[in-house]
XYZ file of C-alpha atoms in Angstrom:
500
model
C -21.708 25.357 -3.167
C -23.692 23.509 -0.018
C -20.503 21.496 0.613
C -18.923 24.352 0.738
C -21.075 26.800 3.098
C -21.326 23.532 5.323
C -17.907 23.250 5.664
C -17.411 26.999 6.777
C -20.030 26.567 8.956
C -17.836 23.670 10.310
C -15.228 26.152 10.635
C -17.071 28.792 12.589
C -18.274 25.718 14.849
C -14.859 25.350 15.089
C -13.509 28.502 16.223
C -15.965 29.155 18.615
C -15.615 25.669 20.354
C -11.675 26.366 20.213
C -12.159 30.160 22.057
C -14.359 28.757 24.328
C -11.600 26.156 25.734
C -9.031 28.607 25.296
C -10.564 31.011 27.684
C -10.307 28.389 30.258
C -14.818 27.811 30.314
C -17.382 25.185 29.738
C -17.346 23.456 25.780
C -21.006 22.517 25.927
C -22.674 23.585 23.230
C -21.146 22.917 19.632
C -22.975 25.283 17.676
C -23.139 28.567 19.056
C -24.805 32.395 17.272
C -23.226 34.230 14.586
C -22.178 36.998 16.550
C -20.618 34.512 19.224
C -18.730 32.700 16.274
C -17.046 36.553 15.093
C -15.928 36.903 18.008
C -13.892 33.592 18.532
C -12.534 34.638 15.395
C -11.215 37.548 15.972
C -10.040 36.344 19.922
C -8.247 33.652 18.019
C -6.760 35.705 14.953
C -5.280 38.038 18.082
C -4.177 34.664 19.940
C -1.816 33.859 16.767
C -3.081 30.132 16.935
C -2.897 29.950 13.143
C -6.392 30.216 12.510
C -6.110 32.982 10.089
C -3.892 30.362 8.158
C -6.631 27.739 8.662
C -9.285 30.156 7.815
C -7.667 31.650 4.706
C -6.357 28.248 3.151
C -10.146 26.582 3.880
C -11.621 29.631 1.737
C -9.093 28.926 -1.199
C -10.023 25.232 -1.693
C -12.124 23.355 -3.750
C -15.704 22.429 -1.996
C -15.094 19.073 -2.390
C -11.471 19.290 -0.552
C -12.530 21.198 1.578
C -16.015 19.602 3.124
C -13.726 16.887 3.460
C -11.327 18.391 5.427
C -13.734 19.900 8.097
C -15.787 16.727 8.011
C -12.359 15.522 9.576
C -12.271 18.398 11.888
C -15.299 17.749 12.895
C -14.509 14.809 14.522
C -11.464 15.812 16.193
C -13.955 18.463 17.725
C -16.600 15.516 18.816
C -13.314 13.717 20.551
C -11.669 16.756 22.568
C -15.305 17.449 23.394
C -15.448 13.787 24.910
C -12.315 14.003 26.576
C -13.053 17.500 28.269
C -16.338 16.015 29.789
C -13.882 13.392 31.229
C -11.633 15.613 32.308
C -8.932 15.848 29.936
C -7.091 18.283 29.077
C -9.567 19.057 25.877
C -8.327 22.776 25.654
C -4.754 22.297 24.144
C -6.107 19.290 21.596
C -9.048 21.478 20.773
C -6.187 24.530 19.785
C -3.987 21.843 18.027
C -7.101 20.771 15.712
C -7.197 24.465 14.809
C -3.807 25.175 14.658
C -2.525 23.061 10.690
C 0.690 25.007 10.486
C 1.695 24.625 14.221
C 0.295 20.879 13.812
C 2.718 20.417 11.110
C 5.651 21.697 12.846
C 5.317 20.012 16.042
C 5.010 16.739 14.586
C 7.061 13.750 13.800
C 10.234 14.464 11.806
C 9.661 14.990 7.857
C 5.800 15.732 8.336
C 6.322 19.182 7.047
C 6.704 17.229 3.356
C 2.545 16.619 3.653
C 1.555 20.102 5.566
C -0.840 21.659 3.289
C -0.706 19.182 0.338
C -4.233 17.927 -0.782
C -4.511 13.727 0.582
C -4.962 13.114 -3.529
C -2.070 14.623 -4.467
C -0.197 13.049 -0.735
C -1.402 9.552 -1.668
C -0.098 9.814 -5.629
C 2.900 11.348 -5.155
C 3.146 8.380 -2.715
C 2.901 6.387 -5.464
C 4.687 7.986 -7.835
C 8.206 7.730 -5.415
C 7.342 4.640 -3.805
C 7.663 3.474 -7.833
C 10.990 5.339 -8.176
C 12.371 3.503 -5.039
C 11.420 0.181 -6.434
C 13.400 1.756 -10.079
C 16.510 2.461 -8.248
C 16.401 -0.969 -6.725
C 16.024 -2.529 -10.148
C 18.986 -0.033 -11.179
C 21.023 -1.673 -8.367
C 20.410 -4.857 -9.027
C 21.329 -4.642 -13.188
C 24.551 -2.741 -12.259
C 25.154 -5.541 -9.863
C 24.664 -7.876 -13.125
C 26.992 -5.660 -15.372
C 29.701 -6.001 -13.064
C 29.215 -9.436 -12.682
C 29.013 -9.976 -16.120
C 32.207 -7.866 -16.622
C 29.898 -5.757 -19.112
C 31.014 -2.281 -17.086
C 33.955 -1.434 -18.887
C 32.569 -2.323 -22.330
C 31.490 1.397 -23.404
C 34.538 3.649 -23.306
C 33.088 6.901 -23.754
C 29.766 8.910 -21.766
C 27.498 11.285 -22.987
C 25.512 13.028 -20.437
C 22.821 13.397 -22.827
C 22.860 9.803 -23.818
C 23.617 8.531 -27.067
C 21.661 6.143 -29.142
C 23.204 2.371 -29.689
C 24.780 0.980 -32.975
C 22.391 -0.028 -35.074
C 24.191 -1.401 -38.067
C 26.780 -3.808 -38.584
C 29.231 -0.920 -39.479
C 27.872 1.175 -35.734
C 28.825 -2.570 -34.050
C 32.223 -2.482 -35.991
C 33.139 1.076 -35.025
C 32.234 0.285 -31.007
C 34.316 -2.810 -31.135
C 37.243 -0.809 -32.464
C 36.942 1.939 -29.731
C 36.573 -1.309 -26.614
C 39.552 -2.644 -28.640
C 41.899 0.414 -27.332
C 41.084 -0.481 -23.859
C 43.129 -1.973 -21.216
C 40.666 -4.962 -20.435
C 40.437 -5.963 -23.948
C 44.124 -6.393 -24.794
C 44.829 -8.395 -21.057
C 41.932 -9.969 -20.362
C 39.114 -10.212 -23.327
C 41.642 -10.320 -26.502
C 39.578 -13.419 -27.722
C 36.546 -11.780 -27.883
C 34.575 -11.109 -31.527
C 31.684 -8.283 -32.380
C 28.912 -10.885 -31.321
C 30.331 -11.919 -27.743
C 31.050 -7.853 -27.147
C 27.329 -7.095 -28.125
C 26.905 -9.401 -24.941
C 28.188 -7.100 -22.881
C 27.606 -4.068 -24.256
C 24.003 -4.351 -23.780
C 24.197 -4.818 -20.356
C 25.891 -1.474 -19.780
C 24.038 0.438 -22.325
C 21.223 -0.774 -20.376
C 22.339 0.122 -17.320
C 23.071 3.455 -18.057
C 20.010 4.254 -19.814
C 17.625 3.232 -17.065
C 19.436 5.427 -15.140
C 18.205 8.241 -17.876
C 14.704 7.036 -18.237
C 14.111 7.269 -14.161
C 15.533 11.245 -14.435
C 12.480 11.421 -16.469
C 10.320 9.432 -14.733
C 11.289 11.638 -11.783
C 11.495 14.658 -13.251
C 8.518 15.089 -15.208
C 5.684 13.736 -12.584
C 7.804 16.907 -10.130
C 7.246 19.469 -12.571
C 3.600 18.508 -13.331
C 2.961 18.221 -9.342
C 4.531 21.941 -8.939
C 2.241 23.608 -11.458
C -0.931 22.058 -9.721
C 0.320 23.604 -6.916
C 0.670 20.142 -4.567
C 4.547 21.006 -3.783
C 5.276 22.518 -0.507
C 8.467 24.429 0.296
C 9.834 21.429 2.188
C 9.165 18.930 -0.414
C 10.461 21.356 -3.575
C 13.573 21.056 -1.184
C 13.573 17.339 -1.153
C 12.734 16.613 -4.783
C 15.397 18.791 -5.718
C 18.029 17.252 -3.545
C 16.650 13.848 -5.033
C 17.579 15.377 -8.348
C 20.843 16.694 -7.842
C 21.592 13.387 -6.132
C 20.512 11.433 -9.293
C 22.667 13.530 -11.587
C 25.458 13.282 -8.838
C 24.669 9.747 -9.259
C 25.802 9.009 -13.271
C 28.812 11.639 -12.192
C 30.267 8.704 -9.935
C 29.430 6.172 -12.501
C 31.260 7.742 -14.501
C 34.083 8.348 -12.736
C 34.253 5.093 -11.552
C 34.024 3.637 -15.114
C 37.197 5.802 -15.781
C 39.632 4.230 -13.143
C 38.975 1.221 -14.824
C 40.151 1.981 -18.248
C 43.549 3.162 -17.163
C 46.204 1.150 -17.653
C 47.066 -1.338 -14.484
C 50.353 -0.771 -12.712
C 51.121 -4.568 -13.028
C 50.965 -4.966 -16.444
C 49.933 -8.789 -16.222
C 46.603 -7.338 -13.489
C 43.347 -8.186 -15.117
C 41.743 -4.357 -15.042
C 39.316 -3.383 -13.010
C 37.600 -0.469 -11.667
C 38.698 1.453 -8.393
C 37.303 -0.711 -5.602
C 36.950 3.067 -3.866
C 34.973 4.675 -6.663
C 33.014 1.667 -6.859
C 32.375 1.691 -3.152
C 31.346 5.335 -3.813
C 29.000 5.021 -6.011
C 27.381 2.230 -4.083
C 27.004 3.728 -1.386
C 25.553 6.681 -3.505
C 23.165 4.438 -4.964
C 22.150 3.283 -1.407
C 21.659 7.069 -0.167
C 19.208 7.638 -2.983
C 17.077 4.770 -2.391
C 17.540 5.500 1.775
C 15.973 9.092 0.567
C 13.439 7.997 -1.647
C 12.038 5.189 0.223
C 11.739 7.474 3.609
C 9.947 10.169 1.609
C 7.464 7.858 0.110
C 6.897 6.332 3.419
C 6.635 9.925 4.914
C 3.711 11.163 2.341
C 1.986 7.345 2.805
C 1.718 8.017 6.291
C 2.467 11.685 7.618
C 1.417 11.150 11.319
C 3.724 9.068 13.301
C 1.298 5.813 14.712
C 2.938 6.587 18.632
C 0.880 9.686 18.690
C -1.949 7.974 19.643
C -0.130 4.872 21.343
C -0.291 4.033 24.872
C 2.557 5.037 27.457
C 3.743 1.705 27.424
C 3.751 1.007 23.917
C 5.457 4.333 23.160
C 8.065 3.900 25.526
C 8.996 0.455 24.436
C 9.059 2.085 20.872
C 11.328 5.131 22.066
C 13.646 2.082 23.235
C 13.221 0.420 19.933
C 14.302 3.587 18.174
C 17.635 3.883 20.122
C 18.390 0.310 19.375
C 17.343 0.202 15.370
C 19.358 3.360 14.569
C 22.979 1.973 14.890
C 21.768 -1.108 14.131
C 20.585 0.133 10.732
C 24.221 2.016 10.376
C 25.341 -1.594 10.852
C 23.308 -2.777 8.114
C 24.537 -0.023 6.379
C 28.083 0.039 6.399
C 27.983 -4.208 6.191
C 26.889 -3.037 2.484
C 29.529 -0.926 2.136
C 32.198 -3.453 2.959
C 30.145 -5.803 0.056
C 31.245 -2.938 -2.880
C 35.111 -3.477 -1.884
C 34.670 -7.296 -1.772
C 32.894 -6.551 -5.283
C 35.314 -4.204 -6.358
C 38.374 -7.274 -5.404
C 36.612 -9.870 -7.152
C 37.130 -11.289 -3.089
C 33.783 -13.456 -3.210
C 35.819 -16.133 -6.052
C 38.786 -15.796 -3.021
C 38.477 -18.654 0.309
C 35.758 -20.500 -0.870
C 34.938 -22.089 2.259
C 32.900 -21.593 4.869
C 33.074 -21.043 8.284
C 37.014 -20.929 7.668
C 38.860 -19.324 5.289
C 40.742 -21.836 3.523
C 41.014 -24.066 6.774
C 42.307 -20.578 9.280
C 40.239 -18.626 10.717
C 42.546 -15.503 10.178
C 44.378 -16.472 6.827
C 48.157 -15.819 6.666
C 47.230 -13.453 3.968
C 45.017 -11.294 5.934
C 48.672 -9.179 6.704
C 49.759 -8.240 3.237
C 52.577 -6.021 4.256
C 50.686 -3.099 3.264
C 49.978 -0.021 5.546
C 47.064 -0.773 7.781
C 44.333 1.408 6.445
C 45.309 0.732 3.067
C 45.550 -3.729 3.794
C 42.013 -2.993 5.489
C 41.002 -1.882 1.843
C 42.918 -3.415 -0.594
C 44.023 -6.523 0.596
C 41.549 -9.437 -1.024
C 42.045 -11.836 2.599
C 40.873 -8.800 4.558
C 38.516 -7.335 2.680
C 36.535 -10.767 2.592
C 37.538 -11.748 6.400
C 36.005 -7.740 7.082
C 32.617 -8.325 5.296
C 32.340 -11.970 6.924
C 32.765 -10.280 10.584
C 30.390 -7.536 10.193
C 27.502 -9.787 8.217
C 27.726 -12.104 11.292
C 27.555 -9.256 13.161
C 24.990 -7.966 11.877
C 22.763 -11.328 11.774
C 23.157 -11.390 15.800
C 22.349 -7.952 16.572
C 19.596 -8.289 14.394
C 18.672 -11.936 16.153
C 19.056 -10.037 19.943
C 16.837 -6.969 18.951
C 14.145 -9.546 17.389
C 14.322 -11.729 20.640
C 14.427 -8.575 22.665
C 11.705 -6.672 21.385
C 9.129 -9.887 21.712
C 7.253 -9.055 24.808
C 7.368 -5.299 24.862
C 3.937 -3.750 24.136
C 5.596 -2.521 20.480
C 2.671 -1.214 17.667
C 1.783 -3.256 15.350
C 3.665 -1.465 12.203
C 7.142 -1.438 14.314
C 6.506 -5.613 15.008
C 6.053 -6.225 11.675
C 9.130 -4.096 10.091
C 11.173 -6.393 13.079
C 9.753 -9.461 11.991
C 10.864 -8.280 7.993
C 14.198 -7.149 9.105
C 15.075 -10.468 11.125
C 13.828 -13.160 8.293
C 15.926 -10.575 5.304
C 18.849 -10.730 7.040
C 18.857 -14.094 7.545
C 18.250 -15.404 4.589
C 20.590 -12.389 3.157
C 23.716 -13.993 5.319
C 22.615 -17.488 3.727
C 22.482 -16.825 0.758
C 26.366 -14.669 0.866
C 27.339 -17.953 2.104
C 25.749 -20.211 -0.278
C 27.052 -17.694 -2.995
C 30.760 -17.718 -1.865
C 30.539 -21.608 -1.807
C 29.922 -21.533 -5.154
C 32.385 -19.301 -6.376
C 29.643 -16.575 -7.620
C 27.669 -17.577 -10.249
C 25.490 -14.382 -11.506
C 22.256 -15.448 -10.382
C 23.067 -15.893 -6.640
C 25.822 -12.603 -6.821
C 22.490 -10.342 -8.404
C 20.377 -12.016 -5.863
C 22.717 -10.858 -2.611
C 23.189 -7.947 -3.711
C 19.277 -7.672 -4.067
C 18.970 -9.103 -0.525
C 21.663 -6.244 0.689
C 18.688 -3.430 -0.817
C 16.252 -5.278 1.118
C 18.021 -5.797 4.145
C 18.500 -2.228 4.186
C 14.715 -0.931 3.558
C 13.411 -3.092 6.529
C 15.897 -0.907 8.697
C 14.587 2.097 7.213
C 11.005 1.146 7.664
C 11.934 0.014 11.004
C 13.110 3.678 11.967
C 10.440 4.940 10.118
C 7.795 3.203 11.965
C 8.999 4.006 15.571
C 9.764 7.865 14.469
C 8.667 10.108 17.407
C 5.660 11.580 17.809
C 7.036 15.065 17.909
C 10.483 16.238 15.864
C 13.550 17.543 17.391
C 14.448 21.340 17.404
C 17.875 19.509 15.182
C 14.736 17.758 12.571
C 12.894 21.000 11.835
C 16.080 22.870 11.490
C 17.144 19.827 8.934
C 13.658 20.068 7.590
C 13.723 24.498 6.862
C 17.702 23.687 5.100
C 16.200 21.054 2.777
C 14.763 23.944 -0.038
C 18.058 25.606 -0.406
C 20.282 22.812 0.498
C 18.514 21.044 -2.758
C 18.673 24.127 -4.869
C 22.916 24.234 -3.777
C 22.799 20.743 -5.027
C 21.141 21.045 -7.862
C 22.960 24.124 -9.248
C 26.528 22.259 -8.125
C 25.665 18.656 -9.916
C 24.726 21.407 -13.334
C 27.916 23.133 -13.234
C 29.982 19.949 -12.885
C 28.149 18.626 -15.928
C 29.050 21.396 -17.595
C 32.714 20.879 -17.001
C 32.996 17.492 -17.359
C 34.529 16.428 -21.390
């Protein structure tokens, strides 16, 4: 009960300090009467500087949250006290302090995810995604292992409910016969007995089902963060679109499993999944993680570091920002181009390195097919493709690093650079050391690995040179993210419900 009558005694402090600089006069004194302290409550209720908000959210906390929110407060106070005796411009940092709602919305893009959530609950939901991301990149990495394996095509049937795996000799039998009827079986595994298929069954089954485990490991921290009440409108929107994108998620699998057991048009074609749908549901995979890892990163640290940065270093990290941003797109669609060399089995294709067989454009790169289509399907151009843009990539990463080395950057920005140069090079060294050695599955789960790595030092890169204050397009982005979740959510159900 003293914790909490000293913070509202903060709080009248507070509001009186705030009225005083409002009104334009001296801030000397920070504790002022009573009476005065009513009435720069009720001049700032009028003045719609969210103080009412403030006020009324203060009163509904814990003491303990809530002494240590003011005891924070209090020393914004002491500092736009400092800087008016200097001059500054105390009275609009004084109304900020005051102001948690308008705080939230002028800030950097995505802060509205933290506004009004308790630091506990901030820093373990922090925890709790940043866990998630590092699940989906484990997902990533096994289905990268299944297809390498060619394990993806060994369960011929999905349950979106799951199903539990055979347990007896007889369950083992009765799989076999169904993986029997498929397409890759009679072309390309025919040889195969019960205990080789176990091999690869077990890598899809567990591929699949760690894909169910993390909708529960997601799902059930969400709910029991909603009924404490630590789930703001902006963040329900997110973790719902997280959901909806998850279930979207074993949709594409799913579909992409499908193409695959269809019967090739040339009859002697090893089968093999769509190189499109697999594309698809990398790149799906990629968005979740993208998602994930920015909201973690967002709750971790709310305020962007160039708020309190000097001219020069936030200028040379608005500069930064316009640089990383296609650069990360780079990154980006370089990963794409690695799911259609995946989906071509390209990387056992021109095993040699820096030419292609001895050309540097092989003679099969023109395959007689339509453009678009040869710039897809086409195994010479598809691997001559992903070659160009990885190089690509390496030296626009290599001019940005040498670049950015004697502007005034932040700390957090120079170290995401530093992290983003040494992944991508050791990323495009170890795609070359892997295509020299015609793709054994350690090195082919290890660059695709290097790909999810590649692509979250971009993302911390961007996150760490966010500006200070969002966009009008952000905050618009960030109000659409509660129903555009719920849409999801409800359109992911009723597709489950159709699918057979």
């Amino acid at each position: 009960m003293a914790q909490r009558q000293g913070a509202l005694l903060l709080l009248r402090r507070g509001m009186a300090v705030c009225s005083r600089c409002s009104a334009g006069g001296s801030a000397g004194a920070l504790a002022g009467s009573e009476g005065a302290a009513q009435q720069a409550w009720r001049a700032l209720g009028r003045g719609g500087c969210g103080a009412q908000r403030a006020w009324s959210s203060l009163r509904a906390a814990p003491g303990r949250d809530a002494a240590g929110a003011w005891r924070s407060f209090a020393s914004r106070l002491h500092a736009t006290l400092a800087a008016e005796a200097n001059g500054a411009a105390g009275a609009a940092a004084g109304a900020a302090a005051a102001s948690a709602g308008a705080a939230a919305a002028a800030g950097p893009p995505g802060a509205a995810l933290a506004a009004g959530v308790p630091d506990a609950a901030r820093r373990a939901m922090a925890w709790w995604l940043g866990g998630c991301t590092a699940w989906v990149f484990a997902m990533v990495v096994i289905g990268g292992v299944t297809r390498l394996t060619r394990s993806g095509l060994s369960m011929t049937d999905w349950k979106f409910t799951g199903e539990r795996p055979p347990l007896t000799q007889a369950d083992w039998e009765a799989e076999f016969e169904k993986y029997k009827q498929s397409p890759e079986f009679r072309l390309a595994h025919s040889h195969m007995g019960v205990e080789d298929f176990k091999f690869i069954f077990w890598w899809e089954y567990g591929h699949r089902m760690w894909g169910r485990v993390l909708g529960l490991v997601f799902a059930l921290p969400t709910a029991a963060f909603a009924v404490k009440g630590a789930v703001n409108g902006p963040l329900a929107g997110r973790l719902g679109l997280l959901f909806a994108m998850g279930g979207a998620q074993g949709l594409v699998g799913w579909w992409m499993v499908r193409s695959g057991l269809e019967e090739p048009e040339d009859r002697h074609a090893v089968p093999r999944v769509s190189p499109y749908r697999l594309a698809a549901h990398l790149t799906s995979a990629f968005a979740i993680y993208a998602t994930l890892a920015w909201t973690t990163l967002t709750l971790a640290a709310p305020a962007s570091a160039l708020a309190a940065a000097p001219p020069a270093a936030a200028a040379a990290a608005a500069a930064l920002r316009r640089r990383a941003l296609p650069l990360a797109a780079l990154v980006g669609v370089t990963a794409v181009s690695g799911a259609f060399v995946a989906g071509k089995d390209a990387g056992r294709a021109f095993n040699t390195f820096p030419k292609m067989n001895g050309q540097w454009v092989p003679d099969d790169y023109f395959s007689g097919l339509p453009p678009l289509r040869n710039a897809f399907e086409n195994t010479a151009a598809v691997q001559l493709h992903h070659r160009a843009l990885a190089l690509t990539t390496l030296a626009a990463v290599a001019a940005l690093f040498a670049s950015s080395r004697g502007a005034p950057l932040p700390a957090a920005p120079r170290r995401w650079l530093a992290a983003l140069a040494a992944a991508t090079g050791a990323q495009v060294a170890l795609g070359i050391t892997t295509l020299l050695l015609h793709v054994p599955v350690p090195l082919g789960a290890a660059h695709q690995a290097g790909a999810m790595l590649v692509f979250a030092s971009a993302l911390g890169l961007l996150h760490s040179v966010r500006p200070a204050a969002a966009s009008r397009a952000a905050r618009a982005v960030s109000r659409a993210a509660p129903p555009l979740g719920l849409a999801a959510t409800a359109a992911v159900g009723y597709a489950v419900t159709q699918m057979k």
